[in-house]
PDB file of C-alpha atoms in Angstrom:
ATOM      1  CA  MET A   2      33.292 -88.103 -20.656  1.00  0.00           C
ATOM      2  CA  SER A   3      30.655 -89.065 -18.159  1.00  0.00           C
ATOM      3  CA  GLY A   4      27.933 -86.674 -17.447  1.00  0.00           C
ATOM      4  CA  GLY A   5      28.182 -84.739 -20.879  1.00  0.00           C
ATOM      5  CA  TYR A   6      31.531 -83.038 -19.821  1.00  0.00           C
ATOM      6  CA  HIS A   7      33.752 -82.499 -22.604  1.00  0.00           C
ATOM      7  CA  ASN A   8      37.423 -81.556 -22.179  1.00  0.00           C
ATOM      8  CA  ARG A   9      37.650 -79.806 -25.553  1.00  0.00           C
ATOM      9  CA  THR A  10      34.850 -77.834 -24.819  1.00  0.00           C
ATOM     10  CA  GLU A  11      35.869 -76.864 -21.567  1.00  0.00           C
ATOM     11  CA  LEU A  12      39.269 -75.919 -22.829  1.00  0.00           C
ATOM     12  CA  ASN A  13      38.313 -73.797 -25.447  1.00  0.00           C
ATOM     13  CA  ASN A  14      35.996 -71.896 -23.372  1.00  0.00           C
ATOM     14  CA  VAL A  15      38.985 -71.320 -20.841  1.00  0.00           C
ATOM     15  CA  ALA A  16      41.361 -70.511 -23.840  1.00  0.00           C
ATOM     16  CA  GLN A  17      38.806 -67.990 -25.354  1.00  0.00           C
ATOM     17  CA  ARG A  18      38.325 -66.285 -21.795  1.00  0.00           C
ATOM     18  CA  ARG A  19      42.079 -65.899 -21.535  1.00  0.00           C
ATOM     19  CA  GLY A  20      42.538 -64.823 -25.325  1.00  0.00           C
ATOM     20  CA  HIS A  21      44.457 -67.668 -26.135  1.00  0.00           C
ATOM     21  CA  SER A  22      44.550 -69.789 -29.326  1.00  0.00           C
ATOM     22  CA  VAL A  23      44.270 -73.742 -29.045  1.00  0.00           C
ATOM     23  CA  GLN A  24      45.665 -75.777 -31.747  1.00  0.00           C
ATOM     24  CA  TYR A  25      45.964 -79.467 -32.031  1.00  0.00           C
ATOM     25  CA  ALA A  26      48.828 -81.718 -33.987  1.00  0.00           C
ATOM     26  CA  ASP A  27      47.694 -85.143 -34.636  1.00  0.00           C
ATOM     27  CA  THR A  28      49.309 -88.218 -36.030  1.00  0.00           C
ATOM     28  CA  ARG A  29      47.918 -91.678 -36.598  1.00  0.00           C
ATOM     29  CA  SER A  30      49.864 -94.781 -36.585  1.00  0.00           C
ATOM     30  CA  GLY A  31      49.026 -98.713 -36.829  1.00  0.00           C
ATOM     31  CA  PRO A  32      47.105-100.584 -39.326  1.00  0.00           C
ATOM     32  CA  GLN A  33      43.973 -99.010 -40.708  1.00  0.00           C
ATOM     33  CA  HIS A  34      42.045-101.748 -38.779  1.00  0.00           C
ATOM     34  CA  ASN A  35      43.682-100.936 -35.502  1.00  0.00           C
ATOM     35  CA  GLU A  36      44.716 -97.210 -35.642  1.00  0.00           C
ATOM     36  CA  ILE A  37      46.151 -95.381 -32.799  1.00  0.00           C
ATOM     37  CA  TRP A  38      45.873 -91.776 -32.572  1.00  0.00           C
ATOM     38  CA  ASP A  39      48.296 -89.405 -30.717  1.00  0.00           C
ATOM     39  CA  SER A  40      47.300 -85.721 -30.166  1.00  0.00           C
ATOM     40  CA  ILE A  41      49.275 -82.853 -28.931  1.00  0.00           C
ATOM     41  CA  VAL A  42      47.446 -79.501 -27.672  1.00  0.00           C
ATOM     42  CA  TYR A  43      49.014 -76.184 -27.841  1.00  0.00           C
ATOM     43  CA  LEU A  44      47.826 -72.996 -26.468  1.00  0.00           C
ATOM     44  CA  ASN A  45      49.635 -70.095 -28.015  1.00  0.00           C
ATOM     45  CA  GLN A  46      52.084 -72.194 -29.612  1.00  0.00           C
ATOM     46  CA  TYR A  47      53.242 -73.850 -26.024  1.00  0.00           C
ATOM     47  CA  GLU A  48      52.492 -77.630 -25.551  1.00  0.00           C
ATOM     48  CA  TYR A  49      50.127 -78.151 -22.802  1.00  0.00           C
ATOM     49  CA  GLY A  50      48.900 -81.692 -23.111  1.00  0.00           C
ATOM     50  CA  ARG A  51      49.304 -85.035 -24.947  1.00  0.00           C
ATOM     51  CA  GLY A  52      46.766 -87.660 -25.544  1.00  0.00           C
ATOM     52  CA  ARG A  53      46.545 -91.145 -27.309  1.00  0.00           C
ATOM     53  CA  SER A  54      43.648 -93.170 -28.213  1.00  0.00           C
ATOM     54  CA  THR A  55      42.063 -95.470 -30.863  1.00  0.00           C
ATOM     55  CA  THR A  56      40.161 -92.304 -32.480  1.00  0.00           C
ATOM     56  CA  LYS A  57      41.339 -88.968 -33.166  1.00  0.00           C
ATOM     57  CA  GLY A  58      38.397 -87.163 -31.138  1.00  0.00           C
ATOM     58  CA  GLY A  59      39.537 -89.594 -28.337  1.00  0.00           C
ATOM     59  CA  ALA A  60      43.100 -88.485 -28.327  1.00  0.00           C
ATOM     60  CA  ARG A  61      42.257 -84.631 -28.481  1.00  0.00           C
ATOM     61  CA  GLU A  62      39.924 -85.061 -25.506  1.00  0.00           C
ATOM     62  CA  VAL A  63      42.750 -86.798 -23.713  1.00  0.00           C
ATOM     63  CA  ALA A  64      45.150 -84.044 -24.518  1.00  0.00           C
ATOM     64  CA  ALA A  65      42.739 -81.292 -23.572  1.00  0.00           C
ATOM     65  CA  GLY A  66      42.173 -82.969 -20.232  1.00  0.00           C
ATOM     66  CA  GLN A  67      46.042 -82.874 -19.452  1.00  0.00           C
ATOM     67  CA  ALA A  68      45.670 -79.051 -20.642  1.00  0.00           C
ATOM     68  CA  LEU A  69      43.000 -78.279 -18.301  1.00  0.00           C
ATOM     69  CA  ILE A  70      45.136 -79.900 -15.238  1.00  0.00           C
ATOM     70  CA  ALA A  71      48.318 -77.856 -16.365  1.00  0.00           C
ATOM     71  CA  ILE A  72      46.176 -74.906 -16.295  1.00  0.00           C
ATOM     72  CA  ALA A  73      44.521 -75.397 -12.992  1.00  0.00           C
ATOM     73  CA  GLN A  74      48.130 -76.420 -11.612  1.00  0.00           C
ATOM     74  CA  GLY A  75      49.239 -72.567 -12.890  1.00  0.00           C
ATOM     75  CA  TYR A  76      51.121 -73.491 -15.903  1.00  0.00           C
TER      76      TYR A  76
END
């Protein structure tokens, strides 16, 4: 997220312009001292991206980035 760019913010803006709803499904695995978060982002109940990180916010950020790529490619 260099330069202050945030995928989640951009995805929310794109979704709002298009009249889409954004939802995330998050799961946590691993021991508490070494958690892994997986996130799936849905636009209007369709999966658009997945992400994995050591934080829930990081996983959502990766998933939102994947969704932005899918949208740019016309999905």
